[in-house]
JSON list of C-alpha atoms in Angstrom, two decimals:
[
{"chain": "A", "resi": 1, "resn": "MET", "atom": "CA", "xyz": [0.00, 0.00, 0.00]},
{"chain": "A", "resi": 2, "resn": "ILE", "atom": "CA", "xyz": [1.00, 3.63, -0.41]},
{"chain": "A", "resi": 3, "resn": "VAL", "atom": "CA", "xyz": [1.50, 5.94, 2.58]},
{"chain": "A", "resi": 4, "resn": "VAL", "atom": "CA", "xyz": [2.22, 9.65, 2.25]},
{"chain": "A", "resi": 5, "resn": "VAL", "atom": "CA", "xyz": [2.68, 11.80, 5.36]},
{"chain": "A", "resi": 6, "resn": "GLU", "atom": "CA", "xyz": [3.40, 15.49, 5.76]},
{"chain": "A", "resi": 7, "resn": "ILE", "atom": "CA", "xyz": [3.64, 17.75, 8.80]},
{"chain": "A", "resi": 8, "resn": "CYS", "atom": "CA", "xyz": [3.12, 21.29, 7.57]},
{"chain": "A", "resi": 9, "resn": "ASP", "atom": "CA", "xyz": [3.56, 24.73, 9.11]},
{"chain": "A", "resi": 10, "resn": "GLY", "atom": "CA", "xyz": [0.25, 26.36, 10.01]},
{"chain": "A", "resi": 11, "resn": "PRO", "atom": "CA", "xyz": [-3.15, 25.36, 8.64]},
{"chain": "A", "resi": 12, "resn": "VAL", "atom": "CA", "xyz": [-3.50, 22.62, 6.04]},
{"chain": "A", "resi": 13, "resn": "THR", "atom": "CA", "xyz": [-4.05, 24.64, 2.89]},
{"chain": "A", "resi": 14, "resn": "GLN", "atom": "CA", "xyz": [-5.28, 23.49, -0.49]},
{"chain": "A", "resi": 15, "resn": "ALA", "atom": "CA", "xyz": [-1.75, 23.95, -1.84]},
{"chain": "A", "resi": 16, "resn": "VAL", "atom": "CA", "xyz": [-0.31, 21.63, 0.81]},
{"chain": "A", "resi": 17, "resn": "GLU", "atom": "CA", "xyz": [-2.99, 19.08, 0.13]},
{"chain": "A", "resi": 18, "resn": "ARG", "atom": "CA", "xyz": [-2.42, 19.22, -3.63]},
{"chain": "A", "resi": 19, "resn": "GLY", "atom": "CA", "xyz": [1.28, 18.56, -3.04]},
{"chain": "A", "resi": 20, "resn": "VAL", "atom": "CA", "xyz": [0.63, 15.55, -0.81]},
{"chain": "A", "resi": 21, "resn": "LEU", "atom": "CA", "xyz": [-1.94, 14.03, -3.17]},
{"chain": "A", "resi": 22, "resn": "SER", "atom": "CA", "xyz": [0.47, 14.59, -6.05]},
{"chain": "A", "resi": 23, "resn": "ARG", "atom": "CA", "xyz": [3.09, 12.59, -4.15]},
{"chain": "A", "resi": 24, "resn": "LEU", "atom": "CA", "xyz": [0.51, 9.85, -3.65]},
{"chain": "A", "resi": 25, "resn": "GLU", "atom": "CA", "xyz": [-0.10, 9.70, -7.40]},
{"chain": "A", "resi": 26, "resn": "GLN", "atom": "CA", "xyz": [3.63, 9.60, -8.09]},
{"chain": "A", "resi": 27, "resn": "SER", "atom": "CA", "xyz": [4.02, 6.71, -5.65]},
{"chain": "A", "resi": 28, "resn": "ARG", "atom": "CA", "xyz": [1.17, 4.89, -7.34]},
{"chain": "A", "resi": 29, "resn": "ALA", "atom": "CA", "xyz": [2.85, 5.32, -10.72]},
{"chain": "A", "resi": 30, "resn": "ILE", "atom": "CA", "xyz": [6.11, 3.70, -9.57]},
{"chain": "A", "resi": 31, "resn": "ALA", "atom": "CA", "xyz": [4.52, 0.94, -7.49]},
{"chain": "A", "resi": 32, "resn": "PRO", "atom": "CA", "xyz": [5.69, -2.63, -8.30]},
{"chain": "A", "resi": 33, "resn": "SER", "atom": "CA", "xyz": [2.44, -3.28, -10.16]},
{"chain": "A", "resi": 34, "resn": "PRO", "atom": "CA", "xyz": [1.36, 0.19, -11.19]},
{"chain": "A", "resi": 35, "resn": "ALA", "atom": "CA", "xyz": [-2.31, 0.54, -11.94]},
{"chain": "A", "resi": 36, "resn": "PRO", "atom": "CA", "xyz": [-4.24, 3.72, -12.59]},
{"chain": "A", "resi": 37, "resn": "ALA", "atom": "CA", "xyz": [-6.41, 4.74, -9.68]},
{"chain": "A", "resi": 38, "resn": "ILE", "atom": "CA", "xyz": [-9.48, 4.47, -11.86]},
{"chain": "A", "resi": 39, "resn": "ALA", "atom": "CA", "xyz": [-8.84, 0.74, -12.26]},
{"chain": "A", "resi": 40, "resn": "VAL", "atom": "CA", "xyz": [-8.58, -0.19, -8.59]},
{"chain": "A", "resi": 41, "resn": "VAL", "atom": "CA", "xyz": [-9.91, 2.55, -6.29]},
{"chain": "A", "resi": 42, "resn": "GLY", "atom": "CA", "xyz": [-13.60, 2.13, -5.53]},
{"chain": "A", "resi": 43, "resn": "ALA", "atom": "CA", "xyz": [-13.81, 4.18, -2.33]},
{"chain": "A", "resi": 44, "resn": "ARG", "atom": "CA", "xyz": [-12.14, 7.32, -1.05]},
{"chain": "A", "resi": 45, "resn": "VAL", "atom": "CA", "xyz": [-12.99, 8.65, 2.39]},
{"chain": "A", "resi": 46, "resn": "ARG", "atom": "CA", "xyz": [-11.72, 11.87, 3.83]},
{"chain": "A", "resi": 47, "resn": "PHE", "atom": "CA", "xyz": [-11.57, 13.41, 7.29]},
{"chain": "A", "resi": 48, "resn": "ASP", "atom": "CA", "xyz": [-10.88, 17.07, 8.01]},
{"chain": "A", "resi": 49, "resn": "GLY", "atom": "CA", "xyz": [-9.97, 18.11, 11.55]},
{"chain": "A", "resi": 50, "resn": "ILE", "atom": "CA", "xyz": [-10.98, 21.75, 12.08]},
{"chain": "A", "resi": 51, "resn": "VAL", "atom": "CA", "xyz": [-10.14, 23.97, 15.04]},
{"chain": "A", "resi": 52, "resn": "ARG", "atom": "CA", "xyz": [-13.46, 24.74, 16.72]},
{"chain": "A", "resi": 53, "resn": "ARG", "atom": "CA", "xyz": [-14.18, 27.90, 18.68]},
{"chain": "A", "resi": 54, "resn": "GLU", "atom": "CA", "xyz": [-15.21, 26.38, 22.00]},
{"chain": "A", "resi": 55, "resn": "GLU", "atom": "CA", "xyz": [-13.13, 24.08, 24.17]},
{"chain": "A", "resi": 56, "resn": "PRO", "atom": "CA", "xyz": [-13.40, 22.99, 27.81]},
{"chain": "A", "resi": 57, "resn": "ARG", "atom": "CA", "xyz": [-11.52, 25.36, 30.11]},
{"chain": "A", "resi": 58, "resn": "ASP", "atom": "CA", "xyz": [-10.96, 25.17, 33.84]},
{"chain": "A", "resi": 59, "resn": "GLY", "atom": "CA", "xyz": [-13.03, 22.09, 34.49]},
{"chain": "A", "resi": 60, "resn": "ASP", "atom": "CA", "xyz": [-16.61, 22.31, 33.29]},
{"chain": "A", "resi": 61, "resn": "ALA", "atom": "CA", "xyz": [-16.41, 25.84, 31.93]},
{"chain": "A", "resi": 62, "resn": "VAL", "atom": "CA", "xyz": [-16.26, 26.48, 28.19]},
{"chain": "A", "resi": 63, "resn": "GLY", "atom": "CA", "xyz": [-13.61, 28.80, 26.82]},
{"chain": "A", "resi": 64, "resn": "VAL", "atom": "CA", "xyz": [-13.49, 30.66, 23.52]},
{"chain": "A", "resi": 65, "resn": "LEU", "atom": "CA", "xyz": [-10.46, 29.87, 21.42]},
{"chain": "A", "resi": 66, "resn": "ALA", "atom": "CA", "xyz": [-8.57, 32.10, 19.01]},
{"chain": "A", "resi": 67, "resn": "ALA", "atom": "CA", "xyz": [-6.32, 29.29, 17.80]},
{"chain": "A", "resi": 68, "resn": "LEU", "atom": "CA", "xyz": [-4.47, 26.11, 18.71]},
{"chain": "A", "resi": 69, "resn": "ASP", "atom": "CA", "xyz": [-0.69, 25.90, 18.81]},
{"chain": "A", "resi": 70, "resn": "TYR", "atom": "CA", "xyz": [0.57, 22.48, 17.75]},
{"chain": "A", "resi": 71, "resn": "SER", "atom": "CA", "xyz": [4.02, 21.25, 18.75]},
{"chain": "A", "resi": 72, "resn": "ALA", "atom": "CA", "xyz": [5.50, 18.05, 17.38]},
{"chain": "A", "resi": 73, "resn": "TYR", "atom": "CA", "xyz": [8.50, 15.98, 18.41]},
{"chain": "A", "resi": 74, "resn": "GLU", "atom": "CA", "xyz": [10.18, 15.39, 15.10]},
{"chain": "A", "resi": 75, "resn": "PRO", "atom": "CA", "xyz": [11.16, 13.19, 13.37]},
{"chain": "A", "resi": 76, "resn": "MET", "atom": "CA", "xyz": [9.35, 10.81, 15.75]},
{"chain": "A", "resi": 77, "resn": "ALA", "atom": "CA", "xyz": [5.95, 12.34, 14.97]},
{"chain": "A", "resi": 78, "resn": "GLN", "atom": "CA", "xyz": [6.46, 11.80, 11.24]},
{"chain": "A", "resi": 79, "resn": "ARG", "atom": "CA", "xyz": [7.70, 8.23, 11.77]},
{"chain": "A", "resi": 80, "resn": "GLU", "atom": "CA", "xyz": [4.79, 7.36, 14.06]},
{"chain": "A", "resi": 81, "resn": "LEU", "atom": "CA", "xyz": [2.26, 8.73, 11.59]},
{"chain": "A", "resi": 82, "resn": "GLU", "atom": "CA", "xyz": [3.84, 6.61, 8.86]},
{"chain": "A", "resi": 83, "resn": "ARG", "atom": "CA", "xyz": [4.08, 3.51, 11.06]},
{"chain": "A", "resi": 84, "resn": "ILE", "atom": "CA", "xyz": [0.49, 3.71, 12.25]},
{"chain": "A", "resi": 85, "resn": "ALA", "atom": "CA", "xyz": [-0.84, 4.41, 8.74]},
{"chain": "A", "resi": 86, "resn": "ARG", "atom": "CA", "xyz": [0.98, 1.38, 7.38]},
{"chain": "A", "resi": 87, "resn": "GLU", "atom": "CA", "xyz": [-0.09, -0.93, 10.22]},
{"chain": "A", "resi": 88, "resn": "VAL", "atom": "CA", "xyz": [-3.72, 0.15, 10.15]},
{"chain": "A", "resi": 89, "resn": "GLY", "atom": "CA", "xyz": [-3.91, 0.32, 6.38]},
{"chain": "A", "resi": 90, "resn": "GLU", "atom": "CA", "xyz": [-2.37, -3.08, 5.73]},
{"chain": "A", "resi": 91, "resn": "ARG", "atom": "CA", "xyz": [-4.56, -4.78, 8.32]},
{"chain": "A", "resi": 92, "resn": "ALA", "atom": "CA", "xyz": [-7.70, -3.18, 6.88]},
{"chain": "A", "resi": 93, "resn": "GLY", "atom": "CA", "xyz": [-6.63, -3.89, 3.30]},
{"chain": "A", "resi": 94, "resn": "VAL", "atom": "CA", "xyz": [-6.65, -0.34, 1.97]},
{"chain": "A", "resi": 95, "resn": "LEU", "atom": "CA", "xyz": [-4.72, 0.83, -1.08]},
{"chain": "A", "resi": 96, "resn": "ALA", "atom": "CA", "xyz": [-3.44, 4.22, 0.04]},
{"chain": "A", "resi": 97, "resn": "MET", "atom": "CA", "xyz": [-3.41, 6.63, 2.96]},
{"chain": "A", "resi": 98, "resn": "ALA", "atom": "CA", "xyz": [-2.44, 10.29, 2.91]},
{"chain": "A", "resi": 99, "resn": "VAL", "atom": "CA", "xyz": [-1.95, 12.12, 6.22]},
{"chain": "A", "resi": 100, "resn": "ILE", "atom": "CA", "xyz": [-1.36, 15.83, 6.71]},
{"chain": "A", "resi": 101, "resn": "HIS", "atom": "CA", "xyz": [-0.98, 17.37, 10.17]},
{"chain": "A", "resi": 102, "resn": "SER", "atom": "CA", "xyz": [-0.22, 20.94, 11.21]},
{"chain": "A", "resi": 103, "resn": "ARG", "atom": "CA", "xyz": [2.54, 22.23, 13.41]},
{"chain": "A", "resi": 104, "resn": "GLY", "atom": "CA", "xyz": [2.49, 25.75, 14.79]},
{"chain": "A", "resi": 105, "resn": "ARG", "atom": "CA", "xyz": [-0.54, 28.02, 15.04]},
{"chain": "A", "resi": 106, "resn": "VAL", "atom": "CA", "xyz": [-3.88, 27.15, 13.45]},
{"chain": "A", "resi": 107, "resn": "PRO", "atom": "CA", "xyz": [-6.68, 29.73, 13.88]},
{"chain": "A", "resi": 108, "resn": "VAL", "atom": "CA", "xyz": [-10.26, 28.80, 14.70]},
{"chain": "A", "resi": 109, "resn": "GLY", "atom": "CA", "xyz": [-12.09, 27.55, 11.63]},
{"chain": "A", "resi": 110, "resn": "GLU", "atom": "CA", "xyz": [-8.94, 26.41, 9.85]},
{"chain": "A", "resi": 111, "resn": "THR", "atom": "CA", "xyz": [-7.96, 22.81, 9.13]},
{"chain": "A", "resi": 112, "resn": "SER", "atom": "CA", "xyz": [-5.21, 21.19, 11.21]},
{"chain": "A", "resi": 113, "resn": "PHE", "atom": "CA", "xyz": [-5.48, 17.59, 10.05]},
{"chain": "A", "resi": 114, "resn": "VAL", "atom": "CA", "xyz": [-6.49, 15.83, 6.85]},
{"chain": "A", "resi": 115, "resn": "LEU", "atom": "CA", "xyz": [-6.70, 12.09, 6.31]},
{"chain": "A", "resi": 116, "resn": "VAL", "atom": "CA", "xyz": [-7.53, 10.50, 2.95]},
{"chain": "A", "resi": 117, "resn": "VAL", "atom": "CA", "xyz": [-7.96, 6.74, 2.65]},
{"chain": "A", "resi": 118, "resn": "GLU", "atom": "CA", "xyz": [-8.48, 4.85, -0.60]},
{"chain": "A", "resi": 119, "resn": "SER", "atom": "CA", "xyz": [-9.56, 1.26, -0.98]},
{"chain": "A", "resi": 120, "resn": "ALA", "atom": "CA", "xyz": [-11.26, -0.99, -3.49]},
{"chain": "A", "resi": 121, "resn": "HIS", "atom": "CA", "xyz": [-14.44, -1.12, -1.42]},
{"chain": "A", "resi": 122, "resn": "ARG", "atom": "CA", "xyz": [-16.05, 1.10, 1.21]},
{"chain": "A", "resi": 123, "resn": "ALA", "atom": "CA", "xyz": [-15.67, -0.93, 4.40]},
{"chain": "A", "resi": 124, "resn": "PRO", "atom": "CA", "xyz": [-11.86, -1.10, 4.65]},
{"chain": "A", "resi": 125, "resn": "ALA", "atom": "CA", "xyz": [-11.46, 2.64, 4.09]},
{"chain": "A", "resi": 126, "resn": "VAL", "atom": "CA", "xyz": [-14.11, 3.57, 6.66]},
{"chain": "A", "resi": 127, "resn": "ALA", "atom": "CA", "xyz": [-12.66, 1.19, 9.26]},
{"chain": "A", "resi": 128, "resn": "ALA", "atom": "CA", "xyz": [-9.09, 2.34, 8.68]},
{"chain": "A", "resi": 129, "resn": "MET", "atom": "CA", "xyz": [-10.04, 5.97, 9.06]},
{"chain": "A", "resi": 130, "resn": "GLY", "atom": "CA", "xyz": [-11.51, 5.53, 12.53]},
{"chain": "A", "resi": 131, "resn": "GLU", "atom": "CA", "xyz": [-8.73, 3.30, 13.79]},
{"chain": "A", "resi": 132, "resn": "PHE", "atom": "CA", "xyz": [-5.99, 5.56, 12.47]},
{"chain": "A", "resi": 133, "resn": "ILE", "atom": "CA", "xyz": [-7.39, 8.62, 14.21]},
{"chain": "A", "resi": 134, "resn": "GLU", "atom": "CA", "xyz": [-7.75, 6.80, 17.53]},
{"chain": "A", "resi": 135, "resn": "ARG", "atom": "CA", "xyz": [-4.18, 5.54, 17.39]},
{"chain": "A", "resi": 136, "resn": "MET", "atom": "CA", "xyz": [-2.84, 8.90, 16.28]},
{"chain": "A", "resi": 137, "resn": "LYS", "atom": "CA", "xyz": [-4.43, 10.56, 19.29]},
{"chain": "A", "resi": 138, "resn": "ALA", "atom": "CA", "xyz": [-2.83, 7.96, 21.57]},
{"chain": "A", "resi": 139, "resn": "ASP", "atom": "CA", "xyz": [0.65, 7.51, 20.13]},
{"chain": "A", "resi": 140, "resn": "VAL", "atom": "CA", "xyz": [1.83, 10.34, 17.90]},
{"chain": "A", "resi": 141, "resn": "PRO", "atom": "CA", "xyz": [3.91, 12.92, 19.79]},
{"chain": "A", "resi": 142, "resn": "ILE", "atom": "CA", "xyz": [1.94, 16.01, 18.79]},
{"chain": "A", "resi": 143, "resn": "TRP", "atom": "CA", "xyz": [0.55, 18.32, 21.45]},
{"chain": "A", "resi": 144, "resn": "LYS", "atom": "CA", "xyz": [-1.85, 21.22, 21.18]},
{"chain": "A", "resi": 145, "resn": "THR", "atom": "CA", "xyz": [-1.91, 24.32, 23.35]},
{"chain": "A", "resi": 146, "resn": "PRO", "atom": "CA", "xyz": [-5.04, 26.50, 23.44]},
{"chain": "A", "resi": 147, "resn": "VAL", "atom": "CA", "xyz": [-4.72, 30.18, 22.55]},
{"chain": "A", "resi": 148, "resn": "TRP", "atom": "CA", "xyz": [-7.71, 31.74, 24.25]},
{"chain": "A", "resi": 149, "resn": "ALA", "atom": "CA", "xyz": [-9.55, 34.63, 22.67]},
{"chain": "A", "resi": 150, "resn": "SER", "atom": "CA", "xyz": [-9.64, 36.48, 25.97]},
{"chain": "B", "resi": 1, "resn": "MET", "atom": "CA", "xyz": [24.91, 9.32, 35.73]},
{"chain": "B", "resi": 2, "resn": "THR", "atom": "CA", "xyz": [22.86, 12.18, 34.33]},
{"chain": "B", "resi": 3, "resn": "VAL", "atom": "CA", "xyz": [20.27, 11.82, 31.57]},
{"chain": "B", "resi": 4, "resn": "GLN", "atom": "CA", "xyz": [18.94, 14.79, 29.62]},
{"chain": "B", "resi": 5, "resn": "VAL", "atom": "CA", "xyz": [15.20, 14.46, 28.93]},
{"chain": "B", "resi": 6, "resn": "LEU", "atom": "CA", "xyz": [13.37, 16.50, 26.29]},
{"chain": "B", "resi": 7, "resn": "ILE", "atom": "CA", "xyz": [9.91, 17.67, 27.33]},
{"chain": "B", "resi": 8, "resn": "PHE", "atom": "CA", "xyz": [7.02, 19.10, 25.33]},
{"chain": "B", "resi": 9, "resn": "GLY", "atom": "CA", "xyz": [3.55, 20.59, 25.53]},
{"chain": "B", "resi": 10, "resn": "ALA", "atom": "CA", "xyz": [2.02, 21.12, 28.96]},
{"chain": "B", "resi": 11, "resn": "ALA", "atom": "CA", "xyz": [5.04, 19.50, 30.62]},
{"chain": "B", "resi": 12, "resn": "ALA", "atom": "CA", "xyz": [7.37, 22.05, 29.06]},
{"chain": "B", "resi": 13, "resn": "ARG", "atom": "CA", "xyz": [5.09, 24.90, 30.07]},
{"chain": "B", "resi": 14, "resn": "ALA", "atom": "CA", "xyz": [4.90, 23.61, 33.65]},
{"chain": "B", "resi": 15, "resn": "ALA", "atom": "CA", "xyz": [8.67, 23.26, 33.90]},
{"chain": "B", "resi": 16, "resn": "GLY", "atom": "CA", "xyz": [9.44, 26.48, 32.03]},
{"chain": "B", "resi": 17, "resn": "THR", "atom": "CA", "xyz": [11.97, 24.69, 29.84]},
{"chain": "B", "resi": 18, "resn": "ASP", "atom": "CA", "xyz": [12.16, 22.20, 26.98]},
{"chain": "B", "resi": 19, "resn": "ARG", "atom": "CA", "xyz": [14.58, 19.81, 28.69]},
{"chain": "B", "resi": 20, "resn": "VAL", "atom": "CA", "xyz": [15.48, 18.68, 32.18]},
{"chain": "B", "resi": 21, "resn": "ALA", "atom": "CA", "xyz": [18.40, 16.74, 33.63]},
{"chain": "B", "resi": 22, "resn": "VAL", "atom": "CA", "xyz": [17.80, 13.75, 35.90]},
{"chain": "B", "resi": 23, "resn": "ARG", "atom": "CA", "xyz": [20.32, 11.96, 38.06]},
{"chain": "B", "resi": 24, "resn": "VAL", "atom": "CA", "xyz": [19.89, 8.19, 38.04]},
{"chain": "B", "resi": 25, "resn": "MET", "atom": "CA", "xyz": [21.76, 5.22, 39.46]},
{"chain": "B", "resi": 26, "resn": "ALA", "atom": "CA", "xyz": [24.19, 3.99, 36.83]},
{"chain": "B", "resi": 27, "resn": "ARG", "atom": "CA", "xyz": [24.25, 0.28, 36.04]},
{"chain": "B", "resi": 28, "resn": "GLY", "atom": "CA", "xyz": [26.33, -2.04, 33.91]},
{"chain": "B", "resi": 29, "resn": "PRO", "atom": "CA", "xyz": [30.07, -2.58, 33.65]},
{"chain": "B", "resi": 30, "resn": "ASP", "atom": "CA", "xyz": [30.60, 0.85, 32.12]},
{"chain": "B", "resi": 31, "resn": "GLN", "atom": "CA", "xyz": [28.46, 2.58, 34.74]},
{"chain": "B", "resi": 32, "resn": "ASP", "atom": "CA", "xyz": [26.70, 4.39, 31.90]},
{"chain": "B", "resi": 33, "resn": "THR", "atom": "CA", "xyz": [23.44, 2.48, 31.64]},
{"chain": "B", "resi": 34, "resn": "THR", "atom": "CA", "xyz": [20.04, 2.93, 33.27]},
{"chain": "B", "resi": 35, "resn": "THR", "atom": "CA", "xyz": [16.48, 1.97, 32.34]},
{"chain": "B", "resi": 36, "resn": "ALA", "atom": "CA", "xyz": [13.39, 3.81, 31.18]},
{"chain": "B", "resi": 37, "resn": "ALA", "atom": "CA", "xyz": [11.62, 2.91, 34.44]},
{"chain": "B", "resi": 38, "resn": "ASP", "atom": "CA", "xyz": [14.45, 4.41, 36.52]},
{"chain": "B", "resi": 39, "resn": "VAL", "atom": "CA", "xyz": [14.41, 7.63, 34.48]},
{"chain": "B", "resi": 40, "resn": "LEU", "atom": "CA", "xyz": [10.64, 8.02, 34.90]},
{"chain": "B", "resi": 41, "resn": "LYS", "atom": "CA", "xyz": [10.93, 7.39, 38.64]},
{"chain": "B", "resi": 42, "resn": "SER", "atom": "CA", "xyz": [13.74, 9.93, 38.97]},
{"chain": "B", "resi": 43, "resn": "LEU", "atom": "CA", "xyz": [11.78, 12.48, 36.95]},
{"chain": "B", "resi": 44, "resn": "SER", "atom": "CA", "xyz": [8.90, 12.32, 39.43]},
{"chain": "B", "resi": 45, "resn": "GLU", "atom": "CA", "xyz": [11.28, 12.56, 42.41]},
{"chain": "B", "resi": 46, "resn": "GLN", "atom": "CA", "xyz": [13.48, 15.37, 41.10]},
{"chain": "B", "resi": 47, "resn": "HIS", "atom": "CA", "xyz": [11.06, 17.50, 39.07]},
{"chain": "B", "resi": 48, "resn": "ALA", "atom": "CA", "xyz": [7.85, 17.96, 41.04]},
{"chain": "B", "resi": 49, "resn": "SER", "atom": "CA", "xyz": [6.48, 20.46, 38.52]},
{"chain": "B", "resi": 50, "resn": "LEU", "atom": "CA", "xyz": [6.21, 17.61, 36.01]},
{"chain": "B", "resi": 51, "resn": "GLY", "atom": "CA", "xyz": [3.89, 15.62, 38.27]},
{"chain": "B", "resi": 52, "resn": "PRO", "atom": "CA", "xyz": [0.63, 15.95, 36.27]},
{"chain": "B", "resi": 53, "resn": "ALA", "atom": "CA", "xyz": [2.47, 15.44, 32.99]},
{"chain": "B", "resi": 54, "resn": "LEU", "atom": "CA", "xyz": [3.90, 12.15, 34.19]},
{"chain": "B", "resi": 55, "resn": "VAL", "atom": "CA", "xyz": [0.46, 10.52, 34.50]},
{"chain": "B", "resi": 56, "resn": "GLY", "atom": "CA", "xyz": [0.28, 8.07, 31.63]},
{"chain": "B", "resi": 57, "resn": "ALA", "atom": "CA", "xyz": [3.56, 9.34, 30.20]},
{"chain": "B", "resi": 58, "resn": "ARG", "atom": "CA", "xyz": [6.08, 7.17, 28.36]},
{"chain": "B", "resi": 59, "resn": "LEU", "atom": "CA", "xyz": [9.68, 7.67, 27.35]},
{"chain": "B", "resi": 60, "resn": "ALA", "atom": "CA", "xyz": [10.97, 7.62, 23.82]},
{"chain": "B", "resi": 61, "resn": "VAL", "atom": "CA", "xyz": [14.60, 6.68, 23.28]},
{"chain": "B", "resi": 62, "resn": "ASN", "atom": "CA", "xyz": [16.14, 7.71, 19.99]},
{"chain": "B", "resi": 63, "resn": "HIS", "atom": "CA", "xyz": [12.65, 8.43, 18.63]},
{"chain": "B", "resi": 64, "resn": "GLN", "atom": "CA", "xyz": [11.05, 5.10, 19.54]},
{"chain": "B", "resi": 65, "resn": "PHE", "atom": "CA", "xyz": [8.81, 4.30, 22.50]},
{"chain": "B", "resi": 66, "resn": "ALA", "atom": "CA", "xyz": [10.83, 2.54, 25.19]},
{"chain": "B", "resi": 67, "resn": "PRO", "atom": "CA", "xyz": [9.53, -0.36, 27.30]},
{"chain": "B", "resi": 68, "resn": "GLU", "atom": "CA", "xyz": [10.26, 0.13, 31.00]},
{"chain": "B", "resi": 69, "resn": "HIS", "atom": "CA", "xyz": [13.27, -2.19, 31.08]},
{"chain": "B", "resi": 70, "resn": "GLN", "atom": "CA", "xyz": [14.91, -0.77, 27.97]},
{"chain": "B", "resi": 71, "resn": "PRO", "atom": "CA", "xyz": [18.53, 0.25, 28.65]},
{"chain": "B", "resi": 72, "resn": "ILE", "atom": "CA", "xyz": [19.32, 3.93, 28.30]},
{"chain": "B", "resi": 73, "resn": "ARG", "atom": "CA", "xyz": [22.81, 5.36, 28.01]},
{"chain": "B", "resi": 74, "resn": "SER", "atom": "CA", "xyz": [23.79, 8.95, 28.61]},
{"chain": "B", "resi": 75, "resn": "ALA", "atom": "CA", "xyz": [24.37, 9.57, 24.88]},
{"chain": "B", "resi": 76, "resn": "ASP", "atom": "CA", "xyz": [20.84, 8.48, 23.91]},
{"chain": "B", "resi": 77, "resn": "GLU", "atom": "CA", "xyz": [18.20, 11.04, 22.97]},
{"chain": "B", "resi": 78, "resn": "VAL", "atom": "CA", "xyz": [15.49, 10.65, 25.60]},
{"chain": "B", "resi": 79, "resn": "ALA", "atom": "CA", "xyz": [12.10, 12.35, 25.40]},
{"chain": "B", "resi": 80, "resn": "LEU", "atom": "CA", "xyz": [9.16, 12.41, 27.78]},
{"chain": "B", "resi": 81, "resn": "ILE", "atom": "CA", "xyz": [6.02, 11.64, 25.80]},
{"chain": "B", "resi": 82, "resn": "SER", "atom": "CA", "xyz": [3.21, 12.86, 28.02]},
{"chain": "B", "resi": 83, "resn": "LEU", "atom": "CA", "xyz": [-0.39, 12.37, 26.91]},
{"chain": "B", "resi": 84, "resn": "VAL", "atom": "CA", "xyz": [-0.59, 13.52, 23.32]},
{"chain": "B", "resi": 85, "resn": "GLY", "atom": "CA", "xyz": [-3.43, 15.28, 21.56]},
{"chain": "B", "resi": 86, "resn": "GLY", "atom": "CA", "xyz": [-3.00, 15.66, 17.85]},
{"chain": "B", "resi": 87, "resn": "GLY", "atom": "CA", "xyz": [-5.83, 16.02, 15.39]}
]
């Protein structure tokens, strides 16, 4: 299977995403048995993680965010994202996974995480997406710090 | 022996730094070996400000999670991986 991972500065922009998906296509083209996506991919699921305005603050209270600051321990964060994507993807039987995660400041309303999973059929891609996110949140050394609006 | 430990996120904010030094009992013939469990124990004893960050925390040695009995030498890169929260 194909795994492409990028940790980018700031929000995940369309330009960053285009670059990552372009790398995915390049990897597909040089795979041992290259096949055009149209011949094998029957399902593509996508998750966007977006910084929301309200977060718990001081126990039960709700605070208003301006942004989240993400810090990553690199290169371990990159390696863990790749390792988890490969483990989860191979077990589920997916064809490709593309992961993009932010480092640095991401304002409210902007995207900090994108996951794209491709498989021949729907079920493997849907299952892999949920499992990958759970494992990422447990094992990938990326931390977020709230930047409160006031 | 002394082990330098990188810290991140809330742990770094609590300690006011991105790395701390811990003194641990040296083992082995070269007196330059300890274990991940000993480093975690020494962190809690010597750096009280890290207390909350040590709950559920693990060590990474040279960018890989370390089981508690994994040997650590003073030249290794050691990082405290407190509860993470990407996404």
